[in-house]
Coordinates of C-alpha atoms in Angstrom, one line a residue:
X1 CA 0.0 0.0 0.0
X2 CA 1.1 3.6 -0.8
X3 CA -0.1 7.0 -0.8
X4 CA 0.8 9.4 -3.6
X5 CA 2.0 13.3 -2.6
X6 CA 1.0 15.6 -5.2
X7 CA 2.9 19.0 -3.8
X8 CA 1.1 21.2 -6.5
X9 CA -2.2 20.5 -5.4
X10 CA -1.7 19.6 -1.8
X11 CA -3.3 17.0 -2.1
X12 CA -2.8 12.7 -1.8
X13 CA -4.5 9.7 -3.5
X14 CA -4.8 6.6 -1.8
X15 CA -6.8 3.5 -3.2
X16 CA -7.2 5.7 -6.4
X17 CA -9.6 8.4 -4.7
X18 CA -7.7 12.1 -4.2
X19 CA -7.7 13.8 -0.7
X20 CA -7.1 17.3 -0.5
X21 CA -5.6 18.7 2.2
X22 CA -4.4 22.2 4.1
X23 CA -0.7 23.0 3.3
X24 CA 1.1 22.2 6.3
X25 CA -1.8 19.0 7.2
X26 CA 0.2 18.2 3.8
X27 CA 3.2 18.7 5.0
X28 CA 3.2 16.8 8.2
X29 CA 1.9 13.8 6.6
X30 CA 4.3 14.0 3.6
X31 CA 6.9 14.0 6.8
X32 CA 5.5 11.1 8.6
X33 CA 5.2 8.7 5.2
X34 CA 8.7 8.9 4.7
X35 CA 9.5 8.5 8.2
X36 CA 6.7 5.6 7.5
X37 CA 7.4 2.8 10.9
X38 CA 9.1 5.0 12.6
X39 CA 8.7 6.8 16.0
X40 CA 9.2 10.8 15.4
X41 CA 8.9 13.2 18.3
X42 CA 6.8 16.5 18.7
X43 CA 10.0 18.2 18.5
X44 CA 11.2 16.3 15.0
X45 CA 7.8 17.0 13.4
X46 CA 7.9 21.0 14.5
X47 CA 11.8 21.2 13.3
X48 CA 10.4 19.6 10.1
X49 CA 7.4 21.6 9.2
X50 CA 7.1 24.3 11.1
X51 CA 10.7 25.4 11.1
X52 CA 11.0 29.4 10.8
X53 CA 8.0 29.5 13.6
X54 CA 7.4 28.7 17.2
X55 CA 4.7 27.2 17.9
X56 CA 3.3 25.1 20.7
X57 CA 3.5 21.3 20.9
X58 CA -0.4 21.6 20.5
X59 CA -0.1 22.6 17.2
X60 CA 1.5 19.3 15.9
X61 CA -1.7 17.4 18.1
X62 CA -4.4 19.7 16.0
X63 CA -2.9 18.5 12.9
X64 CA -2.7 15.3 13.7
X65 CA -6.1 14.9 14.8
X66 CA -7.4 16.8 12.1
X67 CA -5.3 14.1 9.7
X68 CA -6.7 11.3 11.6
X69 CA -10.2 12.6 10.8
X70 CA -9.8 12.8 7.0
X71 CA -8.0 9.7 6.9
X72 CA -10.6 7.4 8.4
X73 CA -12.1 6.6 5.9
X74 CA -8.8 4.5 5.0
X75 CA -7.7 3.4 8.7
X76 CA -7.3 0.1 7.6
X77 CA -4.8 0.7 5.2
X78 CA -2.9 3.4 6.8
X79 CA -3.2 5.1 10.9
X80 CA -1.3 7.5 12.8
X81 CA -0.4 6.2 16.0
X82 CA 0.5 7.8 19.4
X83 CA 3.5 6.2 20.9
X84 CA 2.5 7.3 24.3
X85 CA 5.6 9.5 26.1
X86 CA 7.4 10.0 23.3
X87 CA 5.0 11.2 19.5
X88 CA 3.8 9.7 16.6
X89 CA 4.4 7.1 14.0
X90 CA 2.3 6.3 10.5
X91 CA 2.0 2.8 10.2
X92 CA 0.9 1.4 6.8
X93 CA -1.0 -1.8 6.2
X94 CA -1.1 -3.8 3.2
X95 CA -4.2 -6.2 2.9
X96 CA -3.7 -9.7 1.6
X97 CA -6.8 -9.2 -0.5
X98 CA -5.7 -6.5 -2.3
X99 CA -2.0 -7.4 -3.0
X100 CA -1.5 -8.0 -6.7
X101 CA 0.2 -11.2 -7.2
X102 CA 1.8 -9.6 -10.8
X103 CA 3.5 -6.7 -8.5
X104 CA 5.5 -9.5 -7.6
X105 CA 6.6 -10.8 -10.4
X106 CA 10.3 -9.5 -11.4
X107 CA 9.9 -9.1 -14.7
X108 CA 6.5 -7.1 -14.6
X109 CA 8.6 -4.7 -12.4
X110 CA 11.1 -4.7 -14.7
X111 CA 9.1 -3.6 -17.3
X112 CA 7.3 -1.2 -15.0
X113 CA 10.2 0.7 -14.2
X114 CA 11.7 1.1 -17.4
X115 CA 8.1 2.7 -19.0
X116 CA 8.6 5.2 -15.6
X117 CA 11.7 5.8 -17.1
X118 CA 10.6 6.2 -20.6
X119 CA 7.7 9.2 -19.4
X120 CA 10.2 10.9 -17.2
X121 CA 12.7 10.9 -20.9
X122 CA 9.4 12.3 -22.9
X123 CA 8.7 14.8 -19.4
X124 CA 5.0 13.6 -18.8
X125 CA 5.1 13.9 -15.1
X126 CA 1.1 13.1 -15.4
X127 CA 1.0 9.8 -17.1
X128 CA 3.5 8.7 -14.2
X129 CA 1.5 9.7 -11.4
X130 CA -1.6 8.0 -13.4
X131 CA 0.1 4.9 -13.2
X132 CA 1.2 4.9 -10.3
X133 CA -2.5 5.6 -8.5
X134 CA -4.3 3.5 -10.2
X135 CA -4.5 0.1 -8.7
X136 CA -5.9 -1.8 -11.5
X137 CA -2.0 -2.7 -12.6
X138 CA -0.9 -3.5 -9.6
X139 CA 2.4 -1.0 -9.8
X140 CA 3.8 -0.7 -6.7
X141 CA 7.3 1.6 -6.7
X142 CA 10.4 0.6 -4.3
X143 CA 10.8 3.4 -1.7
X144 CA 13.7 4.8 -3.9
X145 CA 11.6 5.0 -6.9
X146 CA 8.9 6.8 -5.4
X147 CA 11.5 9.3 -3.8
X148 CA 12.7 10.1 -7.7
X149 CA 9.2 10.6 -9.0
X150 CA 8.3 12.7 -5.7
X151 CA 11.3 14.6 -6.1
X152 CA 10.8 15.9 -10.0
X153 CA 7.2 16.8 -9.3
X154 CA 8.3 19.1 -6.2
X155 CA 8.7 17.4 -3.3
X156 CA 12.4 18.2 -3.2
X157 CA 12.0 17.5 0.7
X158 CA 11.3 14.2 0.5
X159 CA 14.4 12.9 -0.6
X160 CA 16.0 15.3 1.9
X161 CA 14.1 13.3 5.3
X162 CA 14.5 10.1 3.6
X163 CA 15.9 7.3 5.4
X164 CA 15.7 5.0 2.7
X165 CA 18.6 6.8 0.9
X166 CA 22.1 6.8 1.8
X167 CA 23.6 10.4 2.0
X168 CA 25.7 9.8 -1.4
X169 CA 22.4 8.7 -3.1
X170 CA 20.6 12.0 -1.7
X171 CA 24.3 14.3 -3.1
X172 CA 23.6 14.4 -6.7
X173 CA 20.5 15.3 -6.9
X174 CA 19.9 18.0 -4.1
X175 CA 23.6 19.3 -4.8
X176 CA 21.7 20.2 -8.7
X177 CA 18.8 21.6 -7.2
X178 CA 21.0 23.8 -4.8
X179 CA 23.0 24.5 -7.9
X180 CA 20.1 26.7 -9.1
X181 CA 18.9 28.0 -6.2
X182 CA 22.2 29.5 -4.6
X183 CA 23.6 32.6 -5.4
X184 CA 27.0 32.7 -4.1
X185 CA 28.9 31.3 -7.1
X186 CA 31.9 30.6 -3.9
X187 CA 29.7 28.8 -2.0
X188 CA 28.7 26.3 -5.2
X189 CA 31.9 26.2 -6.1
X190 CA 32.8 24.5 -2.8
X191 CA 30.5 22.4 -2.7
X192 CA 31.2 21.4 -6.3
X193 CA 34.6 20.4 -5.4
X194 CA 34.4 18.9 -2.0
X195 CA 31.3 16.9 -2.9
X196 CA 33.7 15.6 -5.9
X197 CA 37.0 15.0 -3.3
X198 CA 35.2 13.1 -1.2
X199 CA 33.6 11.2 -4.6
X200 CA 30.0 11.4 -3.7
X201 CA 29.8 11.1 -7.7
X202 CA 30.1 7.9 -9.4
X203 CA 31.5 7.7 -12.8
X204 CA 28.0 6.9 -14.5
X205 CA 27.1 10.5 -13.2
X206 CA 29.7 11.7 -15.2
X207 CA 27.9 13.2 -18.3
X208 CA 25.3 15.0 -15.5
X209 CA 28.3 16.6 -13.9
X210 CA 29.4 17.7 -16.9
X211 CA 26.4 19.5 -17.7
X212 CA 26.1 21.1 -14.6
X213 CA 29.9 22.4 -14.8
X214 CA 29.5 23.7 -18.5
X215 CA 26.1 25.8 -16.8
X216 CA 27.8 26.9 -13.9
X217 CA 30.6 28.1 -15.6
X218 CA 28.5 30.3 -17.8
X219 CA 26.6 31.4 -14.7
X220 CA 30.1 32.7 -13.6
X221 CA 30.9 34.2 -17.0
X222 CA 33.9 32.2 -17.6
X223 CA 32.6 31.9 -21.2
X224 CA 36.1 30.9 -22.5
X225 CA 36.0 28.0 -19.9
X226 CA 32.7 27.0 -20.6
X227 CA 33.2 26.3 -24.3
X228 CA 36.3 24.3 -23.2
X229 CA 34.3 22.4 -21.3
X230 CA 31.6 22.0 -24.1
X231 CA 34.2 21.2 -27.1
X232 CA 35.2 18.3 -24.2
X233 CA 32.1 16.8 -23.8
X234 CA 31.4 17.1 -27.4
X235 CA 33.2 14.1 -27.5
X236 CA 31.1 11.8 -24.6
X237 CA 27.7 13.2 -25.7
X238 CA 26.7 12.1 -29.0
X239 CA 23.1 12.0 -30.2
X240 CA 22.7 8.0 -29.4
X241 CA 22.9 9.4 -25.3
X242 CA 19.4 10.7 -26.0
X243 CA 18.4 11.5 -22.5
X244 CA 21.9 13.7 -22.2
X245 CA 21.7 15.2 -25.9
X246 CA 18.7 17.6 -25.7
X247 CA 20.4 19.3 -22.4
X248 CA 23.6 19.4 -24.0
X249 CA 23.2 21.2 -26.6
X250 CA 20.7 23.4 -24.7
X251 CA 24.0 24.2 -22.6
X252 CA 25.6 25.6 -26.6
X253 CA 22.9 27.8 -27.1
X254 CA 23.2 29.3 -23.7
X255 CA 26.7 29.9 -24.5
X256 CA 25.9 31.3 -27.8
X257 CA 23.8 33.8 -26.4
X258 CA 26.1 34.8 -23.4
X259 CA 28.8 35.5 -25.9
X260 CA 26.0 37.2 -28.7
X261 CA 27.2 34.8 -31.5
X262 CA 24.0 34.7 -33.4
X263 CA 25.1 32.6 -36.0
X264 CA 26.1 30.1 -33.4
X265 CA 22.5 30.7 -31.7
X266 CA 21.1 30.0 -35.1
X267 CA 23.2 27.1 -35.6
X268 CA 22.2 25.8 -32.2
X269 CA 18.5 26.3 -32.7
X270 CA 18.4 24.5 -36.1
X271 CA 20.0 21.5 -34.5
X272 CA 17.6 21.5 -31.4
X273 CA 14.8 21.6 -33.9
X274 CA 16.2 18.6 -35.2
X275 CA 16.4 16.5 -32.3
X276 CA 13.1 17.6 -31.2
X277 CA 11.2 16.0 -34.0
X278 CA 12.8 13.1 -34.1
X279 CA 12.5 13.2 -29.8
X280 CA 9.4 15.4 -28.2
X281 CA 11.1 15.3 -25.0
X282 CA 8.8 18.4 -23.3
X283 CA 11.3 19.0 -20.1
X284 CA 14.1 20.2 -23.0
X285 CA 11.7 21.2 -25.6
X286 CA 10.5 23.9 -22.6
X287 CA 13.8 24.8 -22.1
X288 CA 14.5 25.8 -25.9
X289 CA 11.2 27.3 -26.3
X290 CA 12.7 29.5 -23.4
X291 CA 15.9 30.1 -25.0
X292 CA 14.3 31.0 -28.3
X293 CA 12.4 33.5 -26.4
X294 CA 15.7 35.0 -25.0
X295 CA 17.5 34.5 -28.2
X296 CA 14.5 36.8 -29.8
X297 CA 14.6 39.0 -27.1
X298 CA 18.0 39.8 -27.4
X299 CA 17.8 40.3 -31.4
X300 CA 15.0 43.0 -30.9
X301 CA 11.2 40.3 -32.4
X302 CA 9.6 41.4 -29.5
X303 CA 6.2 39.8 -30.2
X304 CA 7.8 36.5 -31.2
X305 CA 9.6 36.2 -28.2
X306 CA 7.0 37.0 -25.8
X307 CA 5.1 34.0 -27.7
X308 CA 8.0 31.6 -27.4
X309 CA 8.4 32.4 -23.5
X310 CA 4.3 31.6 -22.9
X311 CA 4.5 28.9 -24.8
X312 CA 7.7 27.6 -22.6
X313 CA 6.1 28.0 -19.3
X314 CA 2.8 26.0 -20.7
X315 CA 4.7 23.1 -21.8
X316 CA 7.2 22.9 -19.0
X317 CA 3.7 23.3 -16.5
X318 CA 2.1 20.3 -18.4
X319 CA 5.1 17.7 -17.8
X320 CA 4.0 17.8 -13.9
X321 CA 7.9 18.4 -13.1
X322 CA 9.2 21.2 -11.1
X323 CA 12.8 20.7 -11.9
X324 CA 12.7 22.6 -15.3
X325 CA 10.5 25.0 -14.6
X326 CA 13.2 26.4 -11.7
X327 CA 16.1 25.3 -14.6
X328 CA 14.7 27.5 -16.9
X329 CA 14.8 30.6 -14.5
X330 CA 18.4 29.8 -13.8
X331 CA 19.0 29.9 -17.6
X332 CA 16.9 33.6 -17.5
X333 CA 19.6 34.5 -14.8
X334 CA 22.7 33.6 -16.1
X335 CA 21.6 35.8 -19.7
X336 CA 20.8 38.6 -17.9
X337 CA 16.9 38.5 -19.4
X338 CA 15.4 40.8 -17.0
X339 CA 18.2 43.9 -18.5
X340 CA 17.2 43.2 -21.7
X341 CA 13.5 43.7 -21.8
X342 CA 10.5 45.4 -19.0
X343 CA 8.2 42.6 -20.8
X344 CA 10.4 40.1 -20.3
X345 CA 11.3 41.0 -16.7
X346 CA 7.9 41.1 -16.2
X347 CA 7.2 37.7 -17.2
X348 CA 10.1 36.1 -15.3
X349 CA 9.2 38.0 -11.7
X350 CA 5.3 36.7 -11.8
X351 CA 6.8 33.5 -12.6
X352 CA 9.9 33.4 -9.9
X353 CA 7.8 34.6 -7.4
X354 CA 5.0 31.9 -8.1
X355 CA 7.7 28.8 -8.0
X356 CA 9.4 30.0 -5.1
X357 CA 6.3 30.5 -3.1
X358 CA 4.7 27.1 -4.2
X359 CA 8.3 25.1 -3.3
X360 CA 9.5 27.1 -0.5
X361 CA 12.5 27.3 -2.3
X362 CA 14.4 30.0 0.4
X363 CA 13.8 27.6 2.9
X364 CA 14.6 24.5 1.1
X365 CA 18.2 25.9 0.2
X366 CA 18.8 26.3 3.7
X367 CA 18.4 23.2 4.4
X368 CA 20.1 21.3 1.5
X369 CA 23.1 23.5 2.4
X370 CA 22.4 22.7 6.2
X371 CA 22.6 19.0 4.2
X372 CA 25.8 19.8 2.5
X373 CA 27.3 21.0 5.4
X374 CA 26.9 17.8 7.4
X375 CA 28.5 15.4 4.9
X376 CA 31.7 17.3 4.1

């Protein structure tokens, strides 16, 4: 049995029907699912949710009763108990009657995993969340998987509490996110080289870390570095790494435009435009649709540009992921966007402030670098 977060919404589905629920009611139970089993105190559950305030201990006892009351209608699949003296603990229940005997079989999960993988390549976040809710399949994700899907739809906190992952499984990923999020360049750069001393990165992260250096050193303005670093991978990333491709050359037209070498941009688009028919991967395609919009922007087709950046926030809001949505911003940043146009400026301020309020992004790179901190 599982329950499925869905951070945009706050809401949850559980035995296929959606609940929705009051943000931090959301919050505490996100909390207590990955802390699923376990014992966590009053204390635990205010440091995790309620973590710039002070409130009482009552406050975590009003949630939970008001949890326990919209849950009951599922009490014998999932409860909140009180382990008397010391807090609480969600236990879930799986009923032999409802167990799927195929969500055993190997291969079935196999094959399940790998179509997960194939809508996260093609960036529709929906179709994953429909398969996972629906119980007539029987799909039932590991505790890692989940933590990946729950993580590209928003719930960047979730792999953060986990204590299913190891600390050089959670690295990678929270390291990107804070990659985007931080603005002291020193501070990255530490973390950056540290994270690699102390090889928190496998070699089959390799391509992904060479895609964040080549954007980070753009972010910096080391443009001459940069394309080093691009003319290098040039080499490793060929077209056949398909899921590595789209991004990659995304990273050459952000350095075209850095440098203003618009027949480079043009170059750049052209081959995107390519790639993209032959694969309609949306989390890239929203990223290009944002770079044409810059690109435009930049050589003074105001109305066409405009056009390309709506149409790059609608698809990139339809694939259900948060991660390009906040990638694209980063992008925005590192060209300077808002100096080069009030419409544009505009655009990107309704949409920074809308993202960052929905994710709690201020606090949450707090606390990935409270993260990073700890395991260096």
């Amino acid at each position: 049995m599982s329950i499925s977060f869905n951070l945009n919404e706050y809401s949850i589905t559980i035995e296929g029907t959606t609940l929705k629920l009051l943000r931090k009611e959301f919050l505490l139970l996100d909390f207590l699912y990955q802390n699923k089993n376990q014992t966590l105190t009053r204390d635990q559950l205010l440091q995790a949710v309620w973590p710039l305030q002070v409130p009482s201990d009552r406050t975590v006892d009003d949630h939970i009763y008001r949890l326990r009351k919209k849950l009951k209608k599922w009490d014998n699949v999932v409860t909140i108990e009180t382990v008397k003296g010391l807090g609480y603990k969600l236990v879930l229940y799986v009923p032999f009657h409802e167990s799927h005997e195929i969500a055993h079989d190997m291969e079935f999960q196999s094959l399940t995993k790998n179509l997960i993988s194939k809508y996260h390549l093609y960036g529709h976040g929906q179709a994953i969340q429909q398969l996972i809710d629906g119980s007539t399949f029987g799909i039932q994700l590991d505790d890692k998987h989940r933590l990946l899907v729950n993580f590209l739809q928003g719930d960047f906190l979730s792999i953060l509490h986990s204590a299913e992952l190891t600390n050089k499984e959670k690295a990678l990923p929270l390291f990107g996110l804070y990659l985007l999020l931080e603005k002291d360049t020193k501070l990255v750069d530490y973390y950056l080289t540290n994270l690699e001393l102390k090889q928190y990165f496998d070699e089959e992260d390799k391509e992904e870390i060479d895609l964040i250096r080549i954007l980070f050193e753009l972010r910096k303005g080391n443009n001459d570095l940069a394309k080093s670093l691009l003319i290098q991978a040039d080499s490793n990333i060929s077209p056949k790494l398909v899921g590595f491709y789209g991004f990659f050359q995304i990273n050459w037209l952000t350095y075209a435009i850095s440098i203003k070498d618009w027949d480079l941009a043009e170059q750049k688009i052209d081959v995107l435009s390519s790639f993209f028919e032959q694969h309609p991967f949306q989390r890239e395609y929203g990223l290009f649709l944002t770079l044409k919009g810059i690109y435009h922007f930049y050589v003074k087709r105001k109305v066409i540009a405009v056009n390309y950046f709506t149409q790059a926030f609608t698809v990139l809001k339809k694939t259900k992921f948060a991660f390009p949505t906040i990638h694209a911003l980063y992008i925005a940043d590192i060209l300077r966007v808002k100096d080069i146009s009030e419409e544009a400026s505009e655009m990107l301020a309704m949409k920074t402030e809308e993202v960052y309020e929905q994710y709690e992004l201020p606090l949450l790179t707090i606390k990935i670098k409270k993260f990073l901190d700890s395991i260096l």
